[in-house]
Coordinates of C-alpha atoms in Angstrom, one line a residue:
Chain A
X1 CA -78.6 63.1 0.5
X2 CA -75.6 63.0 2.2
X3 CA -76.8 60.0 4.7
X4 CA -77.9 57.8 2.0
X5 CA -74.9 58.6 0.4
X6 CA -73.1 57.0 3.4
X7 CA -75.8 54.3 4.2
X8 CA -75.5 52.7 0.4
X9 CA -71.3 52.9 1.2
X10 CA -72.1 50.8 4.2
X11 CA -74.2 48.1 2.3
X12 CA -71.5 48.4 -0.4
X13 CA -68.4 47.5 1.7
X14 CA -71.0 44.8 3.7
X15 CA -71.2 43.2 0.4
X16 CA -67.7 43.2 -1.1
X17 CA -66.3 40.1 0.8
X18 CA -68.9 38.2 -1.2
X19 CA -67.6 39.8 -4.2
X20 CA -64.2 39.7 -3.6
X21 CA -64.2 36.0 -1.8
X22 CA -66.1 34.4 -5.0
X23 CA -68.7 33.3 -3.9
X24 CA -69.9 31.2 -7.3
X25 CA -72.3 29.4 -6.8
X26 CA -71.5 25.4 -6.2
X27 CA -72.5 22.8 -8.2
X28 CA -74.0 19.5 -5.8
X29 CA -72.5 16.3 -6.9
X30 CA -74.8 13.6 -7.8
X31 CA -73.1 10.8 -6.6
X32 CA -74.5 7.5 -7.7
X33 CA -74.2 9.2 -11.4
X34 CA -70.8 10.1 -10.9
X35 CA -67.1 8.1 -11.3
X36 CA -63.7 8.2 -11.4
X37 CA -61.9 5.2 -13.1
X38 CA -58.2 5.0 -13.8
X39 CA -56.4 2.5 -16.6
X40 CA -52.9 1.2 -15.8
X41 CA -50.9 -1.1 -17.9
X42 CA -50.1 -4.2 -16.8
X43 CA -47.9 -7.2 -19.1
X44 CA -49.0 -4.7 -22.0
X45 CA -52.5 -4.9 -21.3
X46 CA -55.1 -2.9 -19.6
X47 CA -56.5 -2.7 -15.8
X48 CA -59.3 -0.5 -14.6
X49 CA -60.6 0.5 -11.2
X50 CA -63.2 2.7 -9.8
X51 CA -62.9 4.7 -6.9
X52 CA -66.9 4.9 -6.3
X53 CA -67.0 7.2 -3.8
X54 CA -65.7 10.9 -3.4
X55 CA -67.0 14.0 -2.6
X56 CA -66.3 17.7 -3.4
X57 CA -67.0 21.7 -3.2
X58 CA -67.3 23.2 -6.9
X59 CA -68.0 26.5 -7.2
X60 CA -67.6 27.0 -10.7
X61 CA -69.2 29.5 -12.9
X62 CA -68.3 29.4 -16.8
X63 CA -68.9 32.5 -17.2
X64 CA -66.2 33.5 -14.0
X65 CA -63.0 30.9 -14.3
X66 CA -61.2 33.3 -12.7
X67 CA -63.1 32.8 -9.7
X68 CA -64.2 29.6 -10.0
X69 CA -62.6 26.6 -8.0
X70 CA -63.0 23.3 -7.0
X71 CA -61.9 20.4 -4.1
X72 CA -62.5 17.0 -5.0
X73 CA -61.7 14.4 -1.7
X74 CA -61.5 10.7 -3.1
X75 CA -62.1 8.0 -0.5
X76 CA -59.6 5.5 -1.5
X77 CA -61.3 2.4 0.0
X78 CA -64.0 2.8 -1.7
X79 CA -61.7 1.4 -4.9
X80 CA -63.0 -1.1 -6.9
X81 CA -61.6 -3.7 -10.0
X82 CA -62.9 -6.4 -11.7
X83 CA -60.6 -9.2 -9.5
X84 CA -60.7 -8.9 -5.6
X85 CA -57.0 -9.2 -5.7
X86 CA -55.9 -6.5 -7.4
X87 CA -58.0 -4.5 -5.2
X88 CA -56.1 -5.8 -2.1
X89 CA -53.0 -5.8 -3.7
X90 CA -53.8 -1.8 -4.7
X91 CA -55.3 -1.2 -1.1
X92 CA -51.5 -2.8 0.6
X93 CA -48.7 -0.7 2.0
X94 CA -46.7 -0.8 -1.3
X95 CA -49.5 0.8 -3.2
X96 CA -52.2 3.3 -2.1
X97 CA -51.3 2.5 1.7
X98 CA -55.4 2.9 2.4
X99 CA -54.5 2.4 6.3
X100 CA -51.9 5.1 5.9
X101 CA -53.4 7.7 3.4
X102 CA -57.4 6.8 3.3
X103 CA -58.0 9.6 0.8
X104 CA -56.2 11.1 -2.0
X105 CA -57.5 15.1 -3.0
X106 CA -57.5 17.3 -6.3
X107 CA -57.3 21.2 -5.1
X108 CA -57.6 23.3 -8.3
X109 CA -55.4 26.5 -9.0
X110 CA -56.5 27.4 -12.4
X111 CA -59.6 27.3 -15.1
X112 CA -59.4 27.8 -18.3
X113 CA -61.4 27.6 -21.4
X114 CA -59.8 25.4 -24.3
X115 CA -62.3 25.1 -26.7
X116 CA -66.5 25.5 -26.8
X117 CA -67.4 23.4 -24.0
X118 CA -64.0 22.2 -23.0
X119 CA -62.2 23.6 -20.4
X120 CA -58.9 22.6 -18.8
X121 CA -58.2 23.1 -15.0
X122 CA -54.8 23.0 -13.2
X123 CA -54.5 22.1 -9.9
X124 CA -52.7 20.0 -7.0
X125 CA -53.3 16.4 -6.7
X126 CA -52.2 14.5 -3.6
X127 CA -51.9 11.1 -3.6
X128 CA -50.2 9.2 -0.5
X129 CA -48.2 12.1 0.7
X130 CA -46.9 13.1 -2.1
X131 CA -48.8 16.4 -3.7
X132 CA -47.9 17.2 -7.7
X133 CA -49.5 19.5 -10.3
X134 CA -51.6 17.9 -12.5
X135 CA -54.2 19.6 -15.5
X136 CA -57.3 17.8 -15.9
X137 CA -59.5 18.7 -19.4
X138 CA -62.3 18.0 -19.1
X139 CA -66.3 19.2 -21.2
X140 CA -68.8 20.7 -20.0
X141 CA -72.7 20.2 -20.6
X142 CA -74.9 22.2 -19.2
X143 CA -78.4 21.9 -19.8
X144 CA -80.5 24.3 -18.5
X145 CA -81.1 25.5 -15.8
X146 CA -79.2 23.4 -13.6
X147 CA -78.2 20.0 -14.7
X148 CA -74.0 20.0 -15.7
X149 CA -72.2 16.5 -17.1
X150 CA -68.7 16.9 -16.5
X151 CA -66.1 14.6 -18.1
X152 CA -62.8 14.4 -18.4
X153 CA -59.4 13.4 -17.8
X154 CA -55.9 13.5 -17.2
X155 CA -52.5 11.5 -17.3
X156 CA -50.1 10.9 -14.2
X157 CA -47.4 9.5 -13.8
X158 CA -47.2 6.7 -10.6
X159 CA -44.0 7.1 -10.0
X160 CA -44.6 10.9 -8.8
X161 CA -46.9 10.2 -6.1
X162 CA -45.0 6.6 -5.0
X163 CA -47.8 4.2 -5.8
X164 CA -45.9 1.2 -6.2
X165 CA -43.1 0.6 -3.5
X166 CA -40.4 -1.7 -3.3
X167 CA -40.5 -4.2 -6.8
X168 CA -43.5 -2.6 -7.6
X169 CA -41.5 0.4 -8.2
X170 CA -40.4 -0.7 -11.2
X171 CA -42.4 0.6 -14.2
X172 CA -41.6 -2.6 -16.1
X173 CA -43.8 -4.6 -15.4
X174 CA -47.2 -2.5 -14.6
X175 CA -46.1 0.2 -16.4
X176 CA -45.8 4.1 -15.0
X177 CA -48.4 6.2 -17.2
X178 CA -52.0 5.6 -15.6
X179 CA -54.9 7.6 -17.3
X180 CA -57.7 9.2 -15.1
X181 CA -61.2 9.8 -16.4
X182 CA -64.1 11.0 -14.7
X183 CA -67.3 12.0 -15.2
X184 CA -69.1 14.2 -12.9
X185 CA -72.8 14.5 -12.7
X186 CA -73.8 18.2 -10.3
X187 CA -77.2 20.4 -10.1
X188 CA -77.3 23.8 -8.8
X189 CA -79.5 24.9 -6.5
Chain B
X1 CA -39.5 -35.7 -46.8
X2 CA -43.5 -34.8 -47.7
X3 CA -45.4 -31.7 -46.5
X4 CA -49.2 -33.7 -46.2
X5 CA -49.5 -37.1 -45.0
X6 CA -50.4 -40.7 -46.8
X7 CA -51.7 -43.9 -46.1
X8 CA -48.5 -45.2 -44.0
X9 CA -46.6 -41.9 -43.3
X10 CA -47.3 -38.0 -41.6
X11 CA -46.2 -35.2 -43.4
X12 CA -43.8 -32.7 -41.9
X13 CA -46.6 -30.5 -41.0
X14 CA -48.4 -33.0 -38.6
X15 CA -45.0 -33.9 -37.7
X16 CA -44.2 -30.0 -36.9
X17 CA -47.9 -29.6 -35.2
X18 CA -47.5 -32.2 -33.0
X19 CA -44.3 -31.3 -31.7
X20 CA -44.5 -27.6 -31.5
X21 CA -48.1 -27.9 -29.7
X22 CA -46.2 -31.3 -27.0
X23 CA -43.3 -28.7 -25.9
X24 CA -46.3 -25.8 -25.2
X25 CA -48.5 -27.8 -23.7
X26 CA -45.7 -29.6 -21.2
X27 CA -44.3 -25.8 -20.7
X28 CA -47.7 -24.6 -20.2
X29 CA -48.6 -27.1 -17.7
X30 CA -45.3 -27.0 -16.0
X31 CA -45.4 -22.8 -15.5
X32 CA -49.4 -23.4 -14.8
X33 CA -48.7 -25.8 -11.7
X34 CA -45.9 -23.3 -10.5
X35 CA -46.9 -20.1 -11.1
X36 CA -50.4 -20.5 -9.3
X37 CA -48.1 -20.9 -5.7
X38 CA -46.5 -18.0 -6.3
X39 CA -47.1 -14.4 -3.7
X40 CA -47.9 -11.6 -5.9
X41 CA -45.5 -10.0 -7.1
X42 CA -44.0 -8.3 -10.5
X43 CA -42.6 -11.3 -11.7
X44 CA -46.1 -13.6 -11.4
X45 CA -47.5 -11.1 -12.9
X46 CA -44.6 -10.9 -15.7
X47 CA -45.1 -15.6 -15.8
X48 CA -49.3 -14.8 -15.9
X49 CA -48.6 -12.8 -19.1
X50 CA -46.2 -14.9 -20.6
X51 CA -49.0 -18.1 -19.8
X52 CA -51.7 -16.0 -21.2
X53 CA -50.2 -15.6 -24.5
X54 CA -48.4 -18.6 -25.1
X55 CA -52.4 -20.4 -24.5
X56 CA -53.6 -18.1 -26.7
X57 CA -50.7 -19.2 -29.1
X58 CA -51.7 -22.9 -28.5
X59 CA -55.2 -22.5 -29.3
X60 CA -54.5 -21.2 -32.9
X61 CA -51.9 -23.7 -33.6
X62 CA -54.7 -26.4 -32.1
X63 CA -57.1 -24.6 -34.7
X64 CA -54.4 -25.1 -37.5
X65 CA -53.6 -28.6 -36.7
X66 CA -57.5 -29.7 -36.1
X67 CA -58.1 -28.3 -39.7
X68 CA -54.9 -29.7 -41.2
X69 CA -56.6 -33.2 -39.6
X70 CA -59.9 -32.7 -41.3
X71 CA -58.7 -31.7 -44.5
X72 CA -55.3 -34.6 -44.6
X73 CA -55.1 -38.2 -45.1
X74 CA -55.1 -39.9 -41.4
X75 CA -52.4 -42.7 -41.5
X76 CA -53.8 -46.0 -40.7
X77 CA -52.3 -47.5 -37.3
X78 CA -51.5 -51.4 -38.0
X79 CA -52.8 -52.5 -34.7
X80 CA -55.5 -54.7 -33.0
X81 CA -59.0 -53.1 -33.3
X82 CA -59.3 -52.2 -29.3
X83 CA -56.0 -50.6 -29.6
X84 CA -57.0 -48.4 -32.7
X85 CA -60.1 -47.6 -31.0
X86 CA -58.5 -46.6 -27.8
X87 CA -55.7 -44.6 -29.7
X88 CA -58.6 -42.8 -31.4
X89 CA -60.5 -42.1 -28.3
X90 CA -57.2 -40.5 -26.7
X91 CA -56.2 -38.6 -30.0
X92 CA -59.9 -36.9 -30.2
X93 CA -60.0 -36.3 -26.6
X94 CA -56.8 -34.5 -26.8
X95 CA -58.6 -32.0 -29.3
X96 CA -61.0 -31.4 -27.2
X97 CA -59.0 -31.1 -24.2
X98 CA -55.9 -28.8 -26.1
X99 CA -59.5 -26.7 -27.1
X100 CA -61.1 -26.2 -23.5
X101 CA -58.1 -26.0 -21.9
X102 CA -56.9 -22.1 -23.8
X103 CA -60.8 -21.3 -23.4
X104 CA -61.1 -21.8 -20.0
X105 CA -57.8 -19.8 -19.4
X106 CA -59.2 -17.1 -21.5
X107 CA -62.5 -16.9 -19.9
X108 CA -60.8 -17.6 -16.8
X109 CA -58.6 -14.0 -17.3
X110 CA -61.8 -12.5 -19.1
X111 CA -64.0 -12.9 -15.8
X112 CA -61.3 -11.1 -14.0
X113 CA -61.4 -8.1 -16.3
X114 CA -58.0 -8.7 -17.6
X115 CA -57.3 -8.7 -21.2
X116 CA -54.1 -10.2 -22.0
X117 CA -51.4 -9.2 -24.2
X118 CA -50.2 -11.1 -26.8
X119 CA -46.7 -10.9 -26.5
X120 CA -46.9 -7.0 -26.4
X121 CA -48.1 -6.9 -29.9
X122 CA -51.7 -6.6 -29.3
X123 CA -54.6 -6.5 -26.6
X124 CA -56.6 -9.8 -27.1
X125 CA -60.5 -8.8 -26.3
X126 CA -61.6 -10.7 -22.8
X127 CA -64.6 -13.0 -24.4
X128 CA -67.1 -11.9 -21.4
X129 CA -67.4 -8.8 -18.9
X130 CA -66.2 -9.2 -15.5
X131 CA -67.7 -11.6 -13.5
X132 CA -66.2 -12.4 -9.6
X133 CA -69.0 -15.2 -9.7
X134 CA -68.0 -17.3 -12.4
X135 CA -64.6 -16.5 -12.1
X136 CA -64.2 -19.6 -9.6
X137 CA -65.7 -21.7 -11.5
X138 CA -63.2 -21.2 -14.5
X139 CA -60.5 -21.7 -12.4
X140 CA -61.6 -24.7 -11.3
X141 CA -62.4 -25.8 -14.7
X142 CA -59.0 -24.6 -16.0
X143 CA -57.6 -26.7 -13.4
X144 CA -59.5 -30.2 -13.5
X145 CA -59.0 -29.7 -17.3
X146 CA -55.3 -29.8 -16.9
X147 CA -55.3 -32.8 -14.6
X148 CA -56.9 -34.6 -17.6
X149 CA -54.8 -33.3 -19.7
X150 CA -51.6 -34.2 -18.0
X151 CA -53.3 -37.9 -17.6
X152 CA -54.1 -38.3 -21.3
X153 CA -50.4 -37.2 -21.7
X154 CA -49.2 -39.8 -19.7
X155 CA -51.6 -42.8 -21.3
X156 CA -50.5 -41.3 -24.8
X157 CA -46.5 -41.4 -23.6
X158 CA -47.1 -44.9 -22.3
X159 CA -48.7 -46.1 -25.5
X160 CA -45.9 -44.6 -27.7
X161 CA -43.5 -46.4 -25.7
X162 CA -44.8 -49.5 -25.3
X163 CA -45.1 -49.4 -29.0
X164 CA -41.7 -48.8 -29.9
X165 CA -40.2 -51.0 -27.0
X166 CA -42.5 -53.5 -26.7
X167 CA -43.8 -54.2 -30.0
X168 CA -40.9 -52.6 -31.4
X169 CA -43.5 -51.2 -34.5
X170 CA -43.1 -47.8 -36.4
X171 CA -45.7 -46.2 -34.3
X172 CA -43.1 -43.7 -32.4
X173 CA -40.6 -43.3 -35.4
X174 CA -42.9 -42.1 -38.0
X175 CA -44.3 -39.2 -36.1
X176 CA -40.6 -38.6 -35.5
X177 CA -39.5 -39.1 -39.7

């Protein structure tokens, strides 16, 4: 009695770290289904991009936002726009710096539930060397058993994270409010 | 002095048209040729939009004035026949030049997935999705059609002048009062 006792301690405490560390269980990103696009305002009007490649760790569990998190590495060259030059331009020294800074990464701090199927997550985003808080909203579908569509959004401010150097800093002419979107297709083992 | 035109005389909205369209255009073409030399930067970008919407601009006031010609009394031009028939042939190919020429520009900015503004009132909708293959080909299209158009600007300047030095006629004057 008193051995078993002890032996189901053992396999107790073996099994806390798991508990204790989180481990929910991650979400694989399906890449090709997946995007990030951002709209700025240029002369009043709007330009898109797409970053079409990133990856990320999500270990999210909607029933656990507590312990759920998530890490979400953009490859900044992979950005793309409808006219070649505003890619380079974006890809120069005054703007992302791709040479410089080749990725730009969301590290989340906090989930929480806004509404059925809507969630909003805080978190640190770092773009060029500059790291800011930033909440992204964002719904969740999740058909069973495994298939979730994430997508969302969120509103920074260029300025924060110096994308736009020298005369570009000036929010006059491509102005300073950029919106983010994504939508990010996962499975579960 | 009359709003529509007679026989002899233009109105003062021809008159207004005409003028109001010749100052855009020249400006256009002007701020075209110089603007397209220019490094990025926020103030090309700032010219761009200011181009965009002020071709926009034209092409309504083109649409006005082509269906204010329909609609209105022509006045006759007192010339020879080969000289009516050239004057005609450069008045309807400036129609159709003043038409291709905001079109091109628009599909021109359309094809590189930038809607413009006009004047910060409103987002004008680009007329087709991005395209990085036929975006060449309106540029160069935009551009050959401005070459014409500064030429037919040139033979109609010419004409207007030697009409009202050389034949010393009313040609010039009455699109003037």
């Amino acid at each position: 009695m008193k051995i078993r006792y002890i032996k189901s301690w053992i396999v107790a405490w073996m099994f806390l770290p798991m508990l204790t560390h989180a481990a929910e269980p991650q979400w694989s990103l399906v890449a090709d289904k997946s995007y990030i696009t951002f709209t700025a305002t240029q002369n009043d009007a709007p330009v898109s991009g797409t970053f079409k490649k990133f990856t990320g760790t999500f270990h999210v569990n909607f029933n656990d936002l507590p312990n759920s998190s998530m890490h979400v590495v953009v490859d900044i060259a992979s950005l793309s726009t409808s006219y070649e030059q505003i890619q380079t331009t974006l890809l120069s020294p005054d703007w992302f710096d791709v040479a410089k800074y080749p990725t730009a990464q969301f590290k989340s701090t906090k989930f929480s539930k806004v509404g059925e199927n809507s969630y909003a997550v805080t978190g640190v985003l770092t773009i060029r060397d500059k790291s800011e808080p930033v909440k992204l909203t964002f719904t969740a579908e999740v058909k069973p058993p495994n298939n979730g569509v994430f997508v969302g959004q969120t509103m920074i401010k260029r300025s924060v994270f110096g994308v736009g150097q020298g005369e570009w800093a000036s929010v006059d002419t491509v102005k300073d409010d950029v919106t983010i979107k994504f939508k990010v297709v996962a499975t579960k083992p | 002095m009359r709003l529509k035109n007679d026989a002899t005389h233009f109105g003062l909205i021809a008159i207004l048209l005409h003028w109001i369209i010749a100052v855009l255009i020249i400006g256009l073409l002007c701020v075209g040729l110089y603007m397209v030399e220019l490094p990025i930067s926020p103030s090309k970008l700032k010219i761009y939009g200011i181009h965009k919407a002020t071709g926009l601009l034209v092409l309504a006031l083109v649409v006005v004035r082509l269906c204010w010609r329909v609609i209105n009394t022509t006045p006759k031009l007192a010339m020879p026949l080969w000289e009516v028939v050239i004057a005609r042939i450069v008045h309807w190919a400036f129609y159709v030049l003043m038409l291709a020429m905001p079109i091109t520009g628009w599909l021109l900015t359309s094809s590189a997935g930038l809607a413009p503004s006009f004047y910060g009132l409103f987002t004008v909708p680009t007329l087709i999705a991005p395209n990085e293959n036929l975006r060449p080909l309106f540029a160069n299209m935009h551009q050959w059609i401005a070459f014409a158009l500064i030429a037919t600007i040139l033979l109609h300047v010419a004409a207007a002048l030697k009409h009202h030095f050389y034949d010393k006629d009313e040609i010039l004057k009455r699109m003037i009062s």
